[in-house]
Amino acid sequence: MLARRDQIKLGAFLYLTGHHLAAWRHPDTWAGDQLEHYTEFARMAEAAKFDAVFIADIAAVRLDKAEAAAHSAHSGVSHFEPLTLLSVLAAVTNCIGLVGTASTTFNDPYNVARQFASLDHISNGRAGWNAVTSSDPNAAPNFGHAEHVQHADRYKRAEEFADVVAGLWDSFDDDAFVRDRASGSYYDQSKMRVLNHAGDFFQVRGPLNTPRSPQGRPVMVQAGSSDAGKDLAARTAEVVFTVQSTLASAKDFYADLKSRAQSFGRSPDAIKILPGLFPVVGESVSEAEEKLEELQDLILPIVGLSLLEGLAGRTVRLADYPIDGPLPDLPLTNNQVSRQALVVELARRENLSIRQLYKRLAASRGHLTVVGTASQVADEMQAWFEEFGADGFNVMPATIPGGLRDFCHLVIPELQRRGLFRHDYSGRTLRHHLGLKRPDAMDMLSPLAPAHRGLLAGQ
């Protein structure tokens, strides 16, 4: 087996209260959306030398009677808008990357390109855009859709959306803004490009009205695991956040995505694959198990059942089935296609009852779960890394701040002792942390957006 010469990359997935479904009911969590909690999280992650803070997004409150009852019993109803929050976190941190989510289904490319370019400037080169197609049908009516956009159409739109954003980020050469007081020239027009994009979903003239950002482009992040999602990631993403629960499946996903990247003319090293990791860490195995069991006991059945019903697009009522019986067949949906397949496969493989399945998902949402000592968590991470199942992990603490503190104080030193993780930052940009190339203007446009060739004016 080839020895790895790089080190593990780590994202700190910020979900206030914590990633366990019942975390908000535990006394060791922050109860409200207070800015000082978010800033403390980012500073704690930066002190531990994480590569980035990662923020997801939810743009809906569930109003259906059955859903609303479950939704009111967990903390998913309350979210700050990611770009606003990350702009604040940029001002209170110095080195850690700042990755935020923006939907390609419910936004316009020009706004997204401008927002993340601005964040890259504000943070001096630490911005990353997590491009999602949005699986939650509850969000559709908030953006003028009578019903959710079909899965295939969401990905076609996302393909074009990513191309347009990449082209807009290349509106100017790095040295276009000369700001020459003597001559009166603020920028050099010969170093500006007008996109003039005309596609199936978007008509975007450009150029972007911000100088080229410190990283050249903010880092492109994606999380899709369906075939369409993997193709989009292989063509456009630089970091992929994925759901994998076993090393075997992680290695298959890793090899598949790196191979797809090569088919688009990209180096496999141009994409960093970060599965989610749900760690529950204790000084002993029994202490870690007790921590998890405390949380499991706080899960209300209505919340657990709703979690599973969401995977089936609310087309099945699991309360009609024995809770300690097997998961019934779930109809295919237009929403979380790849996630549903992974969860059903998990239930069948381990012969889990409905209750056992929702308890498993309440803890980790199907991600890799490790409950044990720092050494055991590090062992699992090292195996996934060295056997090419991951380039790193998006760490999802069960509770926040306690779970993140445990990971920072116990697991990080163990990884450092093994030479698997940095002791300090050696650079200031997210690209530097991740070992990603800084693209020159137009450098990546050919493999990312072949449709744009010949459409750029002002070169």
Short mmCIF file of C-alpha atoms in Angstrom, two decimals:
data_model
loop_
_atom_site.label_atom_id
_atom_site.label_comp_id
_atom_site.label_asym_id
_atom_site.label_seq_id
_atom_site.Cartn_x
_atom_site.Cartn_y
_atom_site.Cartn_z
CA MET A 1 0.00 0.00 0.00
CA LEU A 2 1.25 3.48 -0.83
CA ALA A 3 2.27 5.52 2.21
CA ARG A 4 0.56 8.87 2.59
CA ARG A 5 2.75 11.94 2.74
CA ASP A 6 0.01 14.41 3.62
CA GLN A 7 -1.86 14.86 6.91
CA ILE A 8 -5.49 14.53 7.94
CA LYS A 9 -7.74 17.49 7.08
CA LEU A 10 -10.38 18.45 9.63
CA GLY A 11 -13.56 20.47 9.40
CA ALA A 12 -15.48 21.49 12.51
CA PHE A 13 -19.18 21.14 11.65
CA LEU A 14 -21.01 23.87 13.55
CA TYR A 15 -24.57 22.89 14.50
CA LEU A 16 -25.41 24.84 17.62
CA THR A 17 -26.26 22.55 20.59
CA GLY A 18 -24.64 19.58 18.79
CA HIS A 19 -25.26 16.95 16.13
CA HIS A 20 -27.17 14.45 18.23
CA LEU A 21 -30.88 14.87 17.57
CA ALA A 22 -31.63 15.35 21.28
CA ALA A 23 -28.49 17.34 22.12
CA TRP A 24 -30.42 20.52 22.92
CA ARG A 25 -32.09 18.73 25.86
CA HIS A 26 -28.72 17.89 27.43
CA PRO A 27 -27.36 20.31 30.07
CA ASP A 28 -23.93 20.40 28.39
CA THR A 29 -25.15 22.36 25.36
CA TRP A 30 -25.81 25.98 24.44
CA ALA A 31 -29.53 26.54 24.56
CA GLY A 32 -29.95 29.62 22.36
CA ASP A 33 -28.66 31.37 19.24
CA GLN A 34 -26.27 33.81 20.87
CA LEU A 35 -23.38 35.22 18.90
CA GLU A 36 -20.85 34.57 21.65
CA HIS A 37 -21.57 30.84 21.36
CA TYR A 38 -20.71 30.81 17.66
CA THR A 39 -17.56 32.85 18.20
CA GLU A 40 -16.45 30.57 21.03
CA PHE A 41 -16.93 27.53 18.77
CA ALA A 42 -14.83 29.08 15.99
CA ARG A 43 -12.08 30.16 18.36
CA MET A 44 -11.98 26.72 19.99
CA ALA A 45 -11.68 25.03 16.59
CA GLU A 46 -8.98 27.49 15.53
CA ALA A 47 -7.00 26.93 18.72
CA ALA A 48 -7.03 23.19 17.87
CA LYS A 49 -5.81 24.04 14.32
CA PHE A 50 -8.84 22.75 12.40
CA ASP A 51 -8.74 23.48 8.69
CA ALA A 52 -12.20 25.03 8.62
CA VAL A 53 -15.49 25.72 10.32
CA PHE A 54 -18.35 24.26 8.27
CA ILE A 55 -21.90 25.65 8.43
CA ALA A 56 -24.91 23.98 6.82
CA ASP A 57 -28.22 25.73 6.21
CA ILE A 58 -31.94 25.12 6.57
CA ALA A 59 -34.30 27.61 4.97
CA ALA A 60 -37.70 26.42 6.19
CA VAL A 61 -39.93 25.77 9.17
CA ARG A 62 -42.10 22.70 8.82
CA LEU A 63 -45.81 23.53 8.91
CA ASP A 64 -47.42 20.17 8.15
CA LYS A 65 -49.24 19.10 11.33
CA ALA A 66 -47.37 15.81 11.76
CA GLU A 67 -44.01 17.34 10.94
CA ALA A 68 -44.52 20.46 13.05
CA ALA A 69 -45.10 18.45 16.21
CA ALA A 70 -41.77 16.68 15.78
CA HIS A 71 -39.97 19.78 14.55
CA SER A 72 -40.98 21.72 17.65
CA ALA A 73 -39.23 19.09 19.76
CA HIS A 74 -35.71 19.61 18.37
CA SER A 75 -33.46 22.56 17.59
CA GLY A 76 -33.51 22.37 13.78
CA VAL A 77 -36.01 25.22 13.53
CA SER A 78 -33.45 27.87 14.50
CA HIS A 79 -30.60 28.87 12.16
CA PHE A 80 -28.60 31.99 11.44
CA GLU A 81 -28.04 32.75 7.76
CA PRO A 82 -24.54 31.35 7.03
CA LEU A 83 -22.89 34.22 5.11
CA THR A 84 -23.91 36.78 7.72
CA LEU A 85 -22.55 34.61 10.51
CA LEU A 86 -19.31 33.74 8.73
CA SER A 87 -18.59 37.41 8.10
CA VAL A 88 -18.68 37.95 11.86
CA LEU A 89 -16.53 34.87 12.52
CA ALA A 90 -13.98 36.18 10.01
CA ALA A 91 -13.49 39.20 12.25
CA VAL A 92 -12.82 37.18 15.43
CA THR A 93 -10.51 34.51 13.94
CA ASN A 94 -7.24 34.68 12.01
CA CYS A 95 -6.44 31.43 10.21
CA ILE A 96 -9.29 28.94 10.23
CA GLY A 97 -11.25 28.43 7.00
CA LEU A 98 -14.88 29.53 6.80
CA VAL A 99 -17.17 27.28 4.73
CA GLY A 100 -20.83 28.19 4.31
CA THR A 101 -23.76 26.65 2.48
CA ALA A 102 -25.73 28.34 -0.30
CA SER A 103 -28.31 26.55 -2.42
CA THR A 104 -28.08 26.41 -6.20
CA THR A 105 -31.84 25.81 -6.33
CA PHE A 106 -32.93 28.84 -4.31
CA ASN A 107 -30.31 31.47 -5.22
CA ASP A 108 -28.88 33.27 -8.25
CA PRO A 109 -25.26 32.74 -9.33
CA TYR A 110 -24.29 36.41 -9.38
CA ASN A 111 -25.33 36.94 -5.76
CA VAL A 112 -23.58 33.78 -4.57
CA ALA A 113 -20.41 34.59 -6.49
CA ARG A 114 -20.37 38.12 -5.07
CA GLN A 115 -21.11 37.03 -1.49
CA PHE A 116 -18.36 34.42 -1.31
CA ALA A 117 -15.83 36.60 -3.14
CA SER A 118 -16.60 39.29 -0.56
CA LEU A 119 -16.17 36.81 2.30
CA ASP A 120 -12.83 35.75 0.83
CA HIS A 121 -11.68 39.37 0.88
CA ILE A 122 -13.07 40.01 4.38
CA SER A 123 -11.31 36.91 5.75
CA ASN A 124 -8.06 37.37 3.78
CA GLY A 125 -8.51 34.16 1.83
CA ARG A 126 -10.40 31.75 4.07
CA ALA A 127 -13.77 31.34 2.33
CA GLY A 128 -15.35 28.18 0.97
CA TRP A 129 -18.75 27.69 -0.71
CA ASN A 130 -20.69 24.51 0.03
CA ALA A 131 -22.90 24.21 -3.04
CA VAL A 132 -26.07 22.18 -2.37
CA THR A 133 -29.14 21.49 -4.46
CA SER A 134 -31.41 21.49 -1.35
CA SER A 135 -33.28 18.30 -0.51
CA ASP A 136 -35.88 19.84 1.84
CA PRO A 137 -39.24 20.25 0.04
CA ASN A 138 -40.41 22.57 2.83
CA ALA A 139 -38.07 25.27 1.51
CA ALA A 140 -39.53 25.31 -2.00
CA PRO A 141 -42.61 27.48 -1.20
CA ASN A 142 -40.34 30.07 0.43
CA PHE A 143 -38.70 30.70 -2.94
CA GLY A 144 -41.71 30.79 -5.24
CA HIS A 145 -42.01 27.09 -6.08
CA ALA A 146 -45.39 25.39 -5.75
CA GLU A 147 -43.56 22.10 -5.30
CA HIS A 148 -39.97 21.00 -4.98
CA VAL A 149 -37.85 20.98 -8.14
CA GLN A 150 -37.22 17.46 -9.42
CA HIS A 151 -33.89 15.86 -8.40
CA ALA A 152 -32.54 15.62 -11.98
CA ASP A 153 -33.49 19.21 -12.76
CA ARG A 154 -31.87 20.45 -9.54
CA TYR A 155 -28.58 18.90 -10.60
CA LYS A 156 -28.78 20.23 -14.16
CA ARG A 157 -29.31 23.69 -12.70
CA ALA A 158 -26.47 23.15 -10.22
CA GLU A 159 -24.07 22.22 -13.04
CA GLU A 160 -24.74 25.46 -14.85
CA PHE A 161 -24.84 27.45 -11.60
CA ALA A 162 -21.34 26.27 -10.64
CA ASP A 163 -20.01 27.11 -14.10
CA VAL A 164 -21.39 30.64 -13.94
CA VAL A 165 -20.01 31.27 -10.45
CA ALA A 166 -16.57 30.00 -11.49
CA GLY A 167 -16.63 32.27 -14.52
CA LEU A 168 -17.67 35.28 -12.46
CA TRP A 169 -14.87 34.66 -9.96
CA ASP A 170 -12.49 35.00 -12.93
CA SER A 171 -13.87 38.40 -13.97
CA PHE A 172 -10.53 40.11 -13.33
CA ASP A 173 -6.86 39.20 -13.40
CA ASP A 174 -5.09 39.38 -10.05
CA ASP A 175 -3.35 42.63 -11.01
CA ALA A 176 -6.30 44.30 -12.76
CA PHE A 177 -6.91 46.86 -10.00
CA VAL A 178 -3.90 49.14 -10.36
CA ARG A 179 -5.37 52.09 -8.38
CA ASP A 180 -2.84 54.47 -9.93
CA ARG A 181 -3.51 57.91 -8.45
CA ALA A 182 -1.04 59.63 -10.75
CA SER A 183 -2.59 58.41 -14.01
CA GLY A 184 -6.13 58.26 -12.70
CA SER A 185 -6.51 54.59 -13.64
CA TYR A 186 -8.41 52.60 -11.00
CA TYR A 187 -8.40 49.33 -12.92
CA ASP A 188 -7.04 48.04 -16.22
CA GLN A 189 -9.94 47.26 -18.54
CA SER A 190 -7.79 44.92 -20.62
CA LYS A 191 -7.59 42.62 -17.61
CA MET A 192 -11.35 42.34 -17.19
CA ARG A 193 -13.56 39.59 -18.65
CA VAL A 194 -17.28 39.86 -19.39
CA LEU A 195 -18.93 36.47 -18.98
CA ASN A 196 -21.92 36.90 -21.33
CA HIS A 197 -23.32 33.55 -20.24
CA ALA A 198 -26.45 32.31 -22.00
CA GLY A 199 -27.63 28.91 -20.81
CA ASP A 200 -30.71 26.80 -20.13
CA PHE A 201 -31.24 28.25 -16.65
CA PHE A 202 -29.31 31.53 -16.47
CA GLN A 203 -28.56 34.63 -18.51
CA VAL A 204 -25.65 36.37 -16.79
CA ARG A 205 -23.64 39.15 -18.37
CA GLY A 206 -21.07 39.94 -15.66
CA PRO A 207 -18.42 40.87 -14.77
CA LEU A 208 -18.44 40.54 -11.00
CA ASN A 209 -17.97 43.92 -9.37
CA THR A 210 -15.29 42.81 -6.90
CA PRO A 211 -11.55 42.33 -7.51
CA ARG A 212 -10.26 38.78 -7.80
CA SER A 213 -10.29 37.27 -4.33
CA PRO A 214 -7.18 36.37 -2.28
CA GLN A 215 -7.52 32.65 -3.04
CA GLY A 216 -8.18 33.29 -6.72
CA ARG A 217 -11.46 31.54 -6.07
CA PRO A 218 -13.10 30.54 -2.80
CA VAL A 219 -12.83 26.79 -2.24
CA MET A 220 -15.67 24.83 -3.86
CA VAL A 221 -17.31 22.30 -1.49
CA GLN A 222 -20.12 19.83 -2.23
CA ALA A 223 -21.95 17.04 -0.45
CA GLY A 224 -23.88 15.04 -3.05
CA SER A 225 -23.48 11.24 -3.12
CA SER A 226 -25.94 10.26 -5.85
CA ASP A 227 -24.53 9.57 -9.32
CA ALA A 228 -25.50 13.08 -10.41
CA GLY A 229 -23.98 14.49 -7.23
CA LYS A 230 -20.73 12.60 -7.69
CA ASP A 231 -20.41 13.73 -11.30
CA LEU A 232 -20.98 17.34 -10.28
CA ALA A 233 -18.42 17.02 -7.48
CA ALA A 234 -15.87 15.31 -9.73
CA ARG A 235 -16.12 18.14 -12.24
CA THR A 236 -16.34 21.17 -9.94
CA ALA A 237 -15.66 20.41 -6.25
CA GLU A 238 -12.41 20.75 -4.33
CA VAL A 239 -13.76 19.36 -1.04
CA VAL A 240 -16.49 16.72 -0.78
CA PHE A 241 -18.41 16.14 2.44
CA THR A 242 -19.88 12.62 2.31
CA VAL A 243 -21.91 10.19 4.41
CA GLN A 244 -20.13 6.86 4.90
CA SER A 245 -20.53 4.48 7.84
CA THR A 246 -18.02 1.72 6.97
CA LEU A 247 -14.43 1.74 5.75
CA ALA A 248 -15.34 -0.51 2.82
CA SER A 249 -18.03 1.87 1.54
CA ALA A 250 -15.75 4.87 2.17
CA LYS A 251 -12.95 3.30 0.09
CA ASP A 252 -15.37 2.56 -2.74
CA PHE A 253 -16.68 6.15 -2.69
CA TYR A 254 -13.15 7.57 -2.49
CA ALA A 255 -11.86 5.53 -5.43
CA ASP A 256 -14.98 6.23 -7.50
CA LEU A 257 -14.88 10.00 -7.00
CA LYS A 258 -11.14 10.31 -7.61
CA SER A 259 -11.55 8.26 -10.81
CA ARG A 260 -14.42 10.45 -11.97
CA ALA A 261 -12.27 13.53 -11.35
CA GLN A 262 -9.59 12.10 -13.64
CA SER A 263 -12.20 11.49 -16.33
CA PHE A 264 -12.83 15.25 -16.29
CA GLY A 265 -9.14 15.96 -16.75
CA ARG A 266 -8.48 16.78 -13.11
CA SER A 267 -5.84 15.49 -10.72
CA PRO A 268 -7.21 13.20 -7.97
CA ASP A 269 -5.35 15.42 -5.48
CA ALA A 270 -7.50 18.37 -6.57
CA ILE A 271 -10.37 16.94 -4.50
CA LYS A 272 -10.24 16.34 -0.73
CA ILE A 273 -12.82 13.83 0.53
CA LEU A 274 -14.05 14.40 4.10
CA PRO A 275 -16.61 11.92 5.46
CA GLY A 276 -18.61 13.03 8.46
CA LEU A 277 -17.30 11.77 11.81
CA PHE A 278 -19.53 11.61 14.90
CA PRO A 279 -17.15 11.06 17.86
CA VAL A 280 -18.17 10.50 21.46
CA VAL A 281 -14.95 10.60 23.46
CA GLY A 282 -14.26 9.63 27.06
CA GLU A 283 -11.27 8.93 29.28
CA SER A 284 -12.51 5.33 29.18
CA VAL A 285 -14.80 3.31 26.91
CA SER A 286 -17.45 3.10 29.63
CA GLU A 287 -17.41 6.87 30.09
CA ALA A 288 -17.89 7.43 26.36
CA GLU A 289 -20.72 4.89 26.22
CA GLU A 290 -22.43 6.56 29.18
CA LYS A 291 -22.23 9.93 27.41
CA LEU A 292 -23.94 8.52 24.34
CA GLU A 293 -26.59 6.65 26.32
CA GLU A 294 -27.51 9.85 28.18
CA LEU A 295 -28.30 11.44 24.83
CA GLN A 296 -30.11 8.40 23.44
CA ASP A 297 -32.43 8.44 26.44
CA LEU A 298 -33.45 12.00 25.56
CA ILE A 299 -34.80 11.12 22.09
CA LEU A 300 -38.58 11.46 21.85
CA PRO A 301 -40.13 8.74 19.61
CA ILE A 302 -42.06 11.37 17.64
CA VAL A 303 -38.77 13.01 16.68
CA GLY A 304 -37.08 9.73 15.76
CA LEU A 305 -39.98 8.59 13.59
CA SER A 306 -40.14 11.98 11.88
CA LEU A 307 -36.45 11.73 11.05
CA LEU A 308 -37.05 8.45 9.18
CA GLU A 309 -40.27 9.65 7.55
CA GLY A 310 -38.39 12.60 6.12
CA LEU A 311 -36.23 10.20 4.15
CA ALA A 312 -39.38 8.92 2.47
CA GLY A 313 -40.72 12.37 1.65
CA ARG A 314 -43.45 12.01 4.30
CA THR A 315 -45.17 9.42 2.11
CA VAL A 316 -45.20 6.76 4.83
CA ARG A 317 -46.43 6.94 8.42
CA LEU A 318 -44.09 4.82 10.52
CA ALA A 319 -46.25 5.15 13.63
CA ASP A 320 -48.55 2.64 11.91
CA TYR A 321 -45.79 0.00 12.11
CA PRO A 322 -44.39 -1.76 15.21
CA ILE A 323 -41.62 0.49 16.49
CA ASP A 324 -39.51 -2.54 17.44
CA GLY A 325 -40.18 -4.25 14.12
CA PRO A 326 -38.26 -3.98 10.83
CA LEU A 327 -38.22 -0.90 8.63
CA PRO A 328 -40.88 -1.27 5.92
CA ASP A 329 -40.05 -0.66 2.28
CA LEU A 330 -39.76 3.06 1.64
CA PRO A 331 -40.98 4.56 -1.64
CA LEU A 332 -38.40 6.37 -3.74
CA THR A 333 -38.56 10.12 -3.33
CA ASN A 334 -37.55 13.32 -5.07
CA ASN A 335 -35.62 14.49 -2.03
CA GLN A 336 -32.72 12.75 -0.26
CA VAL A 337 -32.14 10.08 -2.89
CA SER A 338 -28.61 8.96 -1.96
CA ARG A 339 -29.17 9.41 1.79
CA GLN A 340 -32.31 7.24 1.71
CA ALA A 341 -30.43 4.46 -0.08
CA LEU A 342 -27.60 4.54 2.49
CA VAL A 343 -30.01 4.42 5.44
CA VAL A 344 -32.12 1.59 4.03
CA GLU A 345 -28.95 -0.40 3.28
CA LEU A 346 -27.78 0.16 6.89
CA ALA A 347 -31.12 -1.07 8.29
CA ARG A 348 -31.10 -4.19 6.12
CA ARG A 349 -27.40 -4.97 6.68
CA GLU A 350 -27.63 -4.82 10.47
CA ASN A 351 -31.24 -5.99 10.78
CA LEU A 352 -32.19 -2.86 12.74
CA SER A 353 -35.68 -2.21 14.05
CA ILE A 354 -37.34 1.16 13.45
CA ARG A 355 -36.38 2.27 16.97
CA GLN A 356 -32.80 1.05 16.63
CA LEU A 357 -32.49 2.76 13.25
CA TYR A 358 -33.71 6.16 14.40
CA LYS A 359 -31.48 5.95 17.46
CA ARG A 360 -28.53 5.25 15.16
CA LEU A 361 -29.43 8.16 12.90
CA ALA A 362 -30.24 10.47 15.79
CA ALA A 363 -26.66 10.10 16.86
CA SER A 364 -24.85 10.40 13.55
CA ARG A 365 -27.33 10.83 10.65
CA GLY A 366 -25.67 7.75 9.11
CA HIS A 367 -22.10 9.06 9.39
CA LEU A 368 -19.13 7.21 10.85
CA THR A 369 -19.69 6.90 14.60
CA VAL A 370 -16.86 6.16 17.02
CA VAL A 371 -17.59 5.86 20.74
CA GLY A 372 -14.53 5.32 22.91
CA THR A 373 -11.23 6.72 24.08
CA ALA A 374 -9.11 9.25 22.19
CA SER A 375 -6.82 6.42 21.10
CA GLN A 376 -9.74 4.44 19.67
CA VAL A 377 -11.11 7.45 17.79
CA ALA A 378 -7.63 8.19 16.41
CA ASP A 379 -7.19 4.51 15.41
CA GLU A 380 -10.35 4.63 13.30
CA MET A 381 -9.42 7.95 11.73
CA GLN A 382 -5.92 6.71 10.94
CA ALA A 383 -7.25 3.54 9.31
CA TRP A 384 -9.68 5.46 7.07
CA PHE A 385 -6.96 7.94 6.14
CA GLU A 386 -4.13 5.49 5.48
CA GLU A 387 -6.34 3.03 3.59
CA PHE A 388 -7.64 5.80 1.30
CA GLY A 389 -11.18 5.98 2.58
CA ALA A 390 -10.77 9.66 3.46
CA ASP A 391 -8.47 12.66 3.16
CA GLY A 392 -9.83 13.88 6.47
CA PHE A 393 -13.10 14.29 8.32
CA ASN A 394 -15.87 16.77 8.97
CA VAL A 395 -16.13 16.41 12.74
CA MET A 396 -19.70 16.43 14.08
CA PRO A 397 -19.59 16.71 17.90
CA ALA A 398 -22.54 15.09 19.66
CA THR A 399 -22.90 18.08 21.96
CA ILE A 400 -21.55 21.60 21.67
CA PRO A 401 -19.50 22.91 23.35
CA GLY A 402 -18.72 19.77 25.41
CA GLY A 403 -18.26 17.33 22.52
CA LEU A 404 -16.03 19.70 20.59
CA ARG A 405 -13.98 20.40 23.72
CA ASP A 406 -13.48 16.66 24.29
CA PHE A 407 -12.28 16.20 20.72
CA CYS A 408 -9.92 19.18 20.86
CA HIS A 409 -8.43 18.27 24.25
CA LEU A 410 -8.23 14.49 23.81
CA VAL A 411 -8.21 13.42 20.15
CA ILE A 412 -6.24 16.27 18.54
CA PRO A 413 -3.14 15.72 20.76
CA GLU A 414 -3.28 11.99 19.97
CA LEU A 415 -3.39 12.69 16.21
CA GLN A 416 -0.49 15.14 16.60
CA ARG A 417 1.52 12.59 18.57
CA ARG A 418 1.13 10.16 15.65
CA GLY A 419 2.20 12.81 13.12
CA LEU A 420 -1.22 12.74 11.48
CA PHE A 421 -2.24 16.34 12.16
CA ARG A 422 -0.55 19.74 12.28
CA HIS A 423 0.71 21.38 15.46
CA ASP A 424 0.27 24.85 13.97
CA TYR A 425 -0.89 26.58 10.82
CA SER A 426 1.83 27.08 8.21
CA GLY A 427 -0.24 29.49 6.10
CA ARG A 428 -3.23 31.79 6.26
CA THR A 429 -5.59 30.67 3.48
CA LEU A 430 -8.01 27.76 3.35
CA ARG A 431 -6.38 26.55 0.14
CA HIS A 432 -3.02 26.43 1.89
CA HIS A 433 -4.46 24.45 4.82
CA LEU A 434 -6.02 21.91 2.47
CA GLY A 435 -3.09 21.65 0.08
CA LEU A 436 -5.11 22.98 -2.85
CA LYS A 437 -3.62 24.91 -5.74
CA ARG A 438 -4.44 28.61 -6.08
CA PRO A 439 -5.91 28.88 -9.58
CA ASP A 440 -4.82 31.60 -11.96
CA ALA A 441 -7.60 33.47 -13.72
CA MET A 442 -9.17 31.06 -16.23
CA ASP A 443 -6.81 28.30 -15.02
CA MET A 444 -9.62 25.91 -14.07
CA LEU A 445 -12.28 27.15 -16.44
CA SER A 446 -11.65 24.61 -19.19
CA PRO A 447 -12.33 21.47 -17.08
CA LEU A 448 -14.97 23.23 -14.97
CA ALA A 449 -16.92 25.07 -17.60
CA PRO A 450 -16.20 24.04 -21.20
CA ALA A 451 -19.43 25.74 -22.29
CA HIS A 452 -17.84 29.12 -21.54
CA ARG A 453 -14.97 28.83 -23.98
CA GLY A 454 -15.23 31.57 -26.59
CA LEU A 455 -17.97 33.40 -24.66
CA LEU A 456 -15.65 35.66 -22.66
CA ALA A 457 -15.06 39.16 -23.97
CA GLY A 458 -12.50 41.77 -23.01
CA GLN A 459 -9.54 39.38 -22.92
#
